[in-house]
Short mmCIF file of C-alpha atoms and ligand atoms in Angstrom, two decimals:
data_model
loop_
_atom_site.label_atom_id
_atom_site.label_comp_id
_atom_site.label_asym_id
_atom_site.label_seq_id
_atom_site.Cartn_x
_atom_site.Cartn_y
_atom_site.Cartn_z
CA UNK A 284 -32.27 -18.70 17.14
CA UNK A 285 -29.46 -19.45 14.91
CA UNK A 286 -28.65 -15.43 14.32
CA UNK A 287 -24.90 -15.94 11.86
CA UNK A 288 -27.10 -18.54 10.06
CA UNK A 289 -30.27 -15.83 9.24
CA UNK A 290 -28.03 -13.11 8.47
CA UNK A 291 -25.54 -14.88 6.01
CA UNK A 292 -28.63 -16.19 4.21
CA UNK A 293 -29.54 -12.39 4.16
CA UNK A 294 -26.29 -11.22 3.02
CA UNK A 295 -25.52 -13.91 0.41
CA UNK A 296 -28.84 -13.21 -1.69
CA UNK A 297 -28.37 -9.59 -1.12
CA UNK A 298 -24.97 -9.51 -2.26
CA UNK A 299 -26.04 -11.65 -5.80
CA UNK A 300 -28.39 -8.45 -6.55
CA UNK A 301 -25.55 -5.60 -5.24
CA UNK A 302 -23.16 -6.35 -7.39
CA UNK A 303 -25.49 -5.75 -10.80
CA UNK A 304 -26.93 -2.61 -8.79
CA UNK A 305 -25.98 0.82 -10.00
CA UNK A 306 -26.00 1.67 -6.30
CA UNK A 307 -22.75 -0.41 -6.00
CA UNK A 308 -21.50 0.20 -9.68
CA UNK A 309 -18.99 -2.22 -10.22
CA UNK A 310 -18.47 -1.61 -13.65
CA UNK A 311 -17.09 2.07 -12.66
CA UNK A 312 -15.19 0.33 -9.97
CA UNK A 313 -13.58 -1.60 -12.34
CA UNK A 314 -12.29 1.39 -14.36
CA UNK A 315 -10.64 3.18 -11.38
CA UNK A 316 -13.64 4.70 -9.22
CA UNK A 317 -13.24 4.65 -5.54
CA UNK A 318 -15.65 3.75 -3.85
CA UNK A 319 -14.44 5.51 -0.49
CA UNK A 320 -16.48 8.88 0.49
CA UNK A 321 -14.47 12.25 1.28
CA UNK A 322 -15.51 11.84 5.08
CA UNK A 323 -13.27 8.21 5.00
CA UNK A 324 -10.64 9.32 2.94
CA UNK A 325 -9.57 12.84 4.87
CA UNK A 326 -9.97 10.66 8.36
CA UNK A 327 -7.54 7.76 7.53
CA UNK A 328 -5.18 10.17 5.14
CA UNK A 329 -2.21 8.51 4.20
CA UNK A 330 -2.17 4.93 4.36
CA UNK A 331 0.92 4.07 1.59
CA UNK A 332 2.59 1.01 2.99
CA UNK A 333 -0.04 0.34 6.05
CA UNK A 334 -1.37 -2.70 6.97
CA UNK A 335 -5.27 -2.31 7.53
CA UNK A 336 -7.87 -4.57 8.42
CA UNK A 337 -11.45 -3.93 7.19
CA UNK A 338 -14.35 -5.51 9.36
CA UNK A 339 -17.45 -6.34 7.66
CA UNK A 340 -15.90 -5.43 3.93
CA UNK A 341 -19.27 -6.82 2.13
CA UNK A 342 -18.19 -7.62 -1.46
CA UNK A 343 -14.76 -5.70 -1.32
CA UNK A 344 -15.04 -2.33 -2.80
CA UNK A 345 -13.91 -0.21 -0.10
CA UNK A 346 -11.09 -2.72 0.96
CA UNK A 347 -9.69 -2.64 -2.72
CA UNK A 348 -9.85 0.73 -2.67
CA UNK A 349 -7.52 1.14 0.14
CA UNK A 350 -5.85 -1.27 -1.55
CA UNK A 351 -5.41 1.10 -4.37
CA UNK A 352 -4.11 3.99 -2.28
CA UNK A 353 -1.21 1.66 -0.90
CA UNK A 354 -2.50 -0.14 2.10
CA UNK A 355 -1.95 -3.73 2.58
CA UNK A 356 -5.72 -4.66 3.24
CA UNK A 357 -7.62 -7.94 4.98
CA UNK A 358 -10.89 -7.60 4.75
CA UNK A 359 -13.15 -10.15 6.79
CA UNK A 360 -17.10 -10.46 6.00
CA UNK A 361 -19.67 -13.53 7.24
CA UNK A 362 -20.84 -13.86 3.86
CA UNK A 363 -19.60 -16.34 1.53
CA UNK A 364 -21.31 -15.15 -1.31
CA UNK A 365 -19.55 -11.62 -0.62
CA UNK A 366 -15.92 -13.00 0.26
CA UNK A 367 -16.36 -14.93 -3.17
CA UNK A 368 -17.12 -11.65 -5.35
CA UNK A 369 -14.57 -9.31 -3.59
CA UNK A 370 -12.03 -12.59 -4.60
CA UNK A 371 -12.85 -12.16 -7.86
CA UNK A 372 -12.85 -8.20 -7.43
CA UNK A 373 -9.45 -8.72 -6.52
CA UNK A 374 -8.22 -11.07 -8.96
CA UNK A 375 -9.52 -9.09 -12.05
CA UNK A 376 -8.11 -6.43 -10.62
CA UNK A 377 -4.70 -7.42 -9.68
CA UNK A 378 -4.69 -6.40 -6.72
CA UNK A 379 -2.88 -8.64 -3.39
CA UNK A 380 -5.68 -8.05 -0.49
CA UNK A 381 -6.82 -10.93 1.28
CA UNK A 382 -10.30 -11.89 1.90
CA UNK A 383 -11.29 -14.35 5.29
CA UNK A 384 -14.96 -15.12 5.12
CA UNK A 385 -15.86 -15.45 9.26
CA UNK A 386 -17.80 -13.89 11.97
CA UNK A 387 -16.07 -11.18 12.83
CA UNK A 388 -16.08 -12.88 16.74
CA UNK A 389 -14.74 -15.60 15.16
CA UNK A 390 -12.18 -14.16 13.59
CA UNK A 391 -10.94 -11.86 16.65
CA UNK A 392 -10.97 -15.28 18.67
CA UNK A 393 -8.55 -16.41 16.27
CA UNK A 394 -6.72 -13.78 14.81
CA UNK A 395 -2.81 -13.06 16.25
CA UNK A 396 -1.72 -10.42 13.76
CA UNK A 397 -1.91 -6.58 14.54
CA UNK A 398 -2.78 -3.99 11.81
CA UNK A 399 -1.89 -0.11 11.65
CA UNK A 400 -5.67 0.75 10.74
CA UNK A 401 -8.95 -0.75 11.87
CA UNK A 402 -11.64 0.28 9.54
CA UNK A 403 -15.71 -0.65 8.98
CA UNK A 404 -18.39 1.38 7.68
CA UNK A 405 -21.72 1.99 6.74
CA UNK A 406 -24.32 -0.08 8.13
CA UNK A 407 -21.79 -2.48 10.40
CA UNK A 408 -23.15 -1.81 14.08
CA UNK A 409 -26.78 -2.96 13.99
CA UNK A 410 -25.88 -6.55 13.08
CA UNK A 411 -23.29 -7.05 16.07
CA UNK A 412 -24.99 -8.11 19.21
CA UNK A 413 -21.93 -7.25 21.51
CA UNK A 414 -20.31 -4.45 20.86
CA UNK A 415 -18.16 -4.60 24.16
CA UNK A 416 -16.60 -7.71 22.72
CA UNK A 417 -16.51 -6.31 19.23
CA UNK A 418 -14.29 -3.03 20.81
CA UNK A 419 -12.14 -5.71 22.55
CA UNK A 420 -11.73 -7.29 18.94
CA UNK A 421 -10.48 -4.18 17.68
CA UNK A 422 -8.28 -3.49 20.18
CA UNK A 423 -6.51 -6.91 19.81
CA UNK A 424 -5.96 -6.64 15.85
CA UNK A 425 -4.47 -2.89 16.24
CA UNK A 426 -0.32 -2.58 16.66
CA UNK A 427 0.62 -0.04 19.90
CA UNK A 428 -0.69 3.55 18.53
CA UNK A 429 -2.27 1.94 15.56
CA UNK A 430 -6.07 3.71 14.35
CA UNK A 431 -9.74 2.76 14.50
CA UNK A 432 -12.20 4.56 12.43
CA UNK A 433 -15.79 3.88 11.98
CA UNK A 434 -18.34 5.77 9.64
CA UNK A 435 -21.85 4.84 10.50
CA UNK A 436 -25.24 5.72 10.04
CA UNK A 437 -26.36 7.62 12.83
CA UNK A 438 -29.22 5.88 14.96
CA UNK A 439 -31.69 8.99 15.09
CA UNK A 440 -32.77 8.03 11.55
CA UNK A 441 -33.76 4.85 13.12
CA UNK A 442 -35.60 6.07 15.64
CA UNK A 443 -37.77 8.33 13.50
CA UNK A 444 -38.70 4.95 11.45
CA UNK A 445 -39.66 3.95 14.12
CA UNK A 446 -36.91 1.66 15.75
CA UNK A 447 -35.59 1.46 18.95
CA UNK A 448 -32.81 3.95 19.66
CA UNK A 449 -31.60 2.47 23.06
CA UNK A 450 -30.33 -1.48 23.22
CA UNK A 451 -33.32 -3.91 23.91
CA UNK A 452 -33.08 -7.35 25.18
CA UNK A 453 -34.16 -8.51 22.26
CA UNK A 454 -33.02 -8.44 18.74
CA UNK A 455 -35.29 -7.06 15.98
CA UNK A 456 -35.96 -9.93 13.94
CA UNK A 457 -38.08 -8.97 10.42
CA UNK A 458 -38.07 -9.70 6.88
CA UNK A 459 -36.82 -6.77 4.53
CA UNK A 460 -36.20 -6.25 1.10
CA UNK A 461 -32.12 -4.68 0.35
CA UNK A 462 -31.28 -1.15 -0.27
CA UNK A 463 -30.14 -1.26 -3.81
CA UNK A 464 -32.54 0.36 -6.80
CA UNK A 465 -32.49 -3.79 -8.62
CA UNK A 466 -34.36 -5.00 -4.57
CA UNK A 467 -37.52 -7.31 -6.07
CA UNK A 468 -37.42 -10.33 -4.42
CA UNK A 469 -34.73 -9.64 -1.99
CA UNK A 470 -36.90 -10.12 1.71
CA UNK A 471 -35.17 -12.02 3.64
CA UNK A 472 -35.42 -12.42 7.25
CA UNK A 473 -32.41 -10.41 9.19
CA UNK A 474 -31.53 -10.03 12.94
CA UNK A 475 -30.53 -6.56 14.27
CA UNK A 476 -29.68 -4.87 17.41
CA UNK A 477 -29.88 -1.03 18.29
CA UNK A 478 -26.96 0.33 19.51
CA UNK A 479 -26.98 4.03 21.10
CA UNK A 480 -23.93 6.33 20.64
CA UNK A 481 -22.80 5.76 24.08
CA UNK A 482 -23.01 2.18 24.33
CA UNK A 483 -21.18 2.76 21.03
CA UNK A 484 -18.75 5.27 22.63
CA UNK A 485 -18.25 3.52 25.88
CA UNK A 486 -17.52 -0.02 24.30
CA UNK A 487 -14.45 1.63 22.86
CA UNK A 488 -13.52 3.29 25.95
CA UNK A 489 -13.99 0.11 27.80
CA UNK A 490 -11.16 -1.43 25.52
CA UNK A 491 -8.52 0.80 26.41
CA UNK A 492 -9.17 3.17 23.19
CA UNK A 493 -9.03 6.65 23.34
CA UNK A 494 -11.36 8.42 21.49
CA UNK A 495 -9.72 11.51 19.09
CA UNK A 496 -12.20 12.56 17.19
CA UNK A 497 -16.10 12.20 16.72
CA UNK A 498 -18.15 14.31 13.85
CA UNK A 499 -22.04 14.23 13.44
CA UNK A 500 -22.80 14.93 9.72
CA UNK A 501 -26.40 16.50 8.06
CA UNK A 502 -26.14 14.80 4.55
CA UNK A 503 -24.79 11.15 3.22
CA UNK A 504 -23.48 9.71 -0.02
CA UNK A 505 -25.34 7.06 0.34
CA UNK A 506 -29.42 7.23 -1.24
CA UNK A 507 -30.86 4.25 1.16
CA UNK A 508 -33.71 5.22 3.18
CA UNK A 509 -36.72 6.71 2.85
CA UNK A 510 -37.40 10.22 2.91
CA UNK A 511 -33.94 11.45 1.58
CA UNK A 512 -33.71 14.18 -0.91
CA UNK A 513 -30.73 15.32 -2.66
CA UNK A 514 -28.87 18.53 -2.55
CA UNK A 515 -26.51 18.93 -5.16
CA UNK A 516 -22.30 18.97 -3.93
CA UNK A 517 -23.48 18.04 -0.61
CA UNK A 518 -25.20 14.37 -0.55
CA UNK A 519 -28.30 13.65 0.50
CA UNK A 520 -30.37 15.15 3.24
CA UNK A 521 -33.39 14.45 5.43
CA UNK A 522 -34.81 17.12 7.37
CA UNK A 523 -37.73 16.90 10.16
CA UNK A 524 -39.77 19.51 11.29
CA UNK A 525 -37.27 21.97 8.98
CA UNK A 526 -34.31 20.81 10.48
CA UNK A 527 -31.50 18.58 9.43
CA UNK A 528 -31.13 14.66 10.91
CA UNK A 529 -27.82 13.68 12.09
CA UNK A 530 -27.46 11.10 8.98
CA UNK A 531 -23.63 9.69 9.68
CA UNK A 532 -21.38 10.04 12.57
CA UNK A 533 -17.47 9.28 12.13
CA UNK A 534 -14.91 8.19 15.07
CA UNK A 535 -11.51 7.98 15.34
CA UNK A 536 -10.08 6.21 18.14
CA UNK A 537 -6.26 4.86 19.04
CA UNK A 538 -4.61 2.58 20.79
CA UNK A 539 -2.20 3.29 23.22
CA UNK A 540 1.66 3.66 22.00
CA UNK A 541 3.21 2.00 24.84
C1 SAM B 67 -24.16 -2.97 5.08
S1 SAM B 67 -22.86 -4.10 4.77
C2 SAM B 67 -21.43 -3.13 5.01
C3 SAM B 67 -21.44 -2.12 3.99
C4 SAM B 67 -20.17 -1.85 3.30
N1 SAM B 67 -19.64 -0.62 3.82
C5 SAM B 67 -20.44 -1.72 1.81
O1 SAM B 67 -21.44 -1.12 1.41
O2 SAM B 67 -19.70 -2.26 1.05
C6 SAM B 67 -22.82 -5.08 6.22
C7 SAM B 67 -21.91 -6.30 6.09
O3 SAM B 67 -21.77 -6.88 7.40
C8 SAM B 67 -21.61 -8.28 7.20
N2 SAM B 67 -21.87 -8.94 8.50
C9 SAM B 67 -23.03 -9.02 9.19
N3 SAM B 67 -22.83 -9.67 10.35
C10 SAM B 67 -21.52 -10.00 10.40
C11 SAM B 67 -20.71 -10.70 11.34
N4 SAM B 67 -21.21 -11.18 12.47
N5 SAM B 67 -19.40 -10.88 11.06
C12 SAM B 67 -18.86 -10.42 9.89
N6 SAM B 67 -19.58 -9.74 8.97
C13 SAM B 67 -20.90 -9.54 9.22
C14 SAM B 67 -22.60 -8.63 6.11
O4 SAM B 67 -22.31 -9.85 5.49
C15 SAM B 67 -22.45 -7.39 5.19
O5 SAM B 67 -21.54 -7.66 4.15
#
């Protein structure tokens, strides 16, 4: 099974209908909304004059919004479709970030520079089939004491929709519609691995990072799953039985100085 081939088919049709979703909003990108979440912008803080490299940027709204606080930003996505729009994102905006449409094994097989921030987020893990390799990745692309930070969505939601929470030998393989309101017509077929926290934890340990930080968090910015319900200045929540689901988990980890 040709798994890069399914999922960029996925992600370039998906991407067509995200950027006319109000979920995405480009339009309020456009006029100066970020498109970065409190939880990403207090980990990262300053990063004026940084170099940063996002993995998995989809159609570049994050990585231009680094871009806007001052970082020099690469971000690298396996769709074409996506690399395409956040080019044009970038143009219309006038803004210097560069955009490298690869696998992001590819690209760590290839890449030789080294970056002061590592960043992905938001639905990155489940489509990576190695994450030892993708740690070592990381790793390679950060400068002696440079960052990694990941914001995910935790994988206990998963498990109460009934996925599997620990890694199978399999992949999940299924056709699914995208998580924007605009999502008729949008199944496509999509290969996906689950990835427990510490297979998550110990790939980056494995690599030589050291872990600094690591937050579990109740609510999300983000409306895409079922079940969610909105509680106003907080995001939204899901709660089972009564009591909250760990929606999002955060990590910072760094490489050593010496
Ligand atoms: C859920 S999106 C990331 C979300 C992003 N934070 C956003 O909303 O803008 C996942 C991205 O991973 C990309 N992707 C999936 N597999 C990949 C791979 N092997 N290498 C690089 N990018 C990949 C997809 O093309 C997609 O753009």
């Amino acid at each position: 099974m040709d798994y890069l081939k399914i999922n960029k088919e996925a992600w370039d049709k998906r991407t067509k209908v995200h950027v006319d979703s109000k979920f995405y909003d480009v339009e309020a990108f456009k006029d100066g909304k970020t498109s970065l979440n409190t939880i990403e912008l207090e980990q990262l803080g300053n990063v004026e004059g940084k170099t940063l490299l996002h993995l998995q940027c989809h159609f570049g709204q994050d990585t231009l919004s680094w871009a806007r606080q001052g970082a020099k930003v690469t971000g690298v996505d396996l769709s074409t479709e996506a690399i395409e729009q956040a080019n044009k994102l970038n143009s219309s905006l006038k803004l210097d970030a560069r955009f490298i449409a690869q696998d992001i094994y590819q690209f760590g097989c290839e890449n030789t520079e080294e970056f002061d921030f590592v960043f992905t987020s938001y639905g990155v893990l489940c489509w990576l089939h190695d994450l030892n390799h993708w740690a070592k990745i990381i790793a390679s692309s950060l400068v002696a004491g440079g960052e990694f930070h990941l914001v995910e969505f935790h994988a206990f939601n998963d498990l109460l929709s009934g996925y599997s929470y620990f890694p199978q030998a399999d992949p999940d393989v299924e056709d699914e519609g995208t998580y924007t309101e605009n999502c008729d017509g949008t199944k496509s077929t999509m290969v996906t691995w689950a990835h427990s926290l510490s297979e998550i934890i110990n790939a980056l340990i494995s690599a030589d990072l050291t872990i600094e930080s690591f937050k579990e968090y109740p609510y999300s910015p983000y409306n895409c799953f079922e079940n969610l319900e909105h509680v106003t200045g907080k995001g939204f929540q899901m709660l089972h039985k009564g009591q909250h689901v760990p929606l999002l988990y955060s990590i910072k980890a760094r490489k050593s100085a010496i």
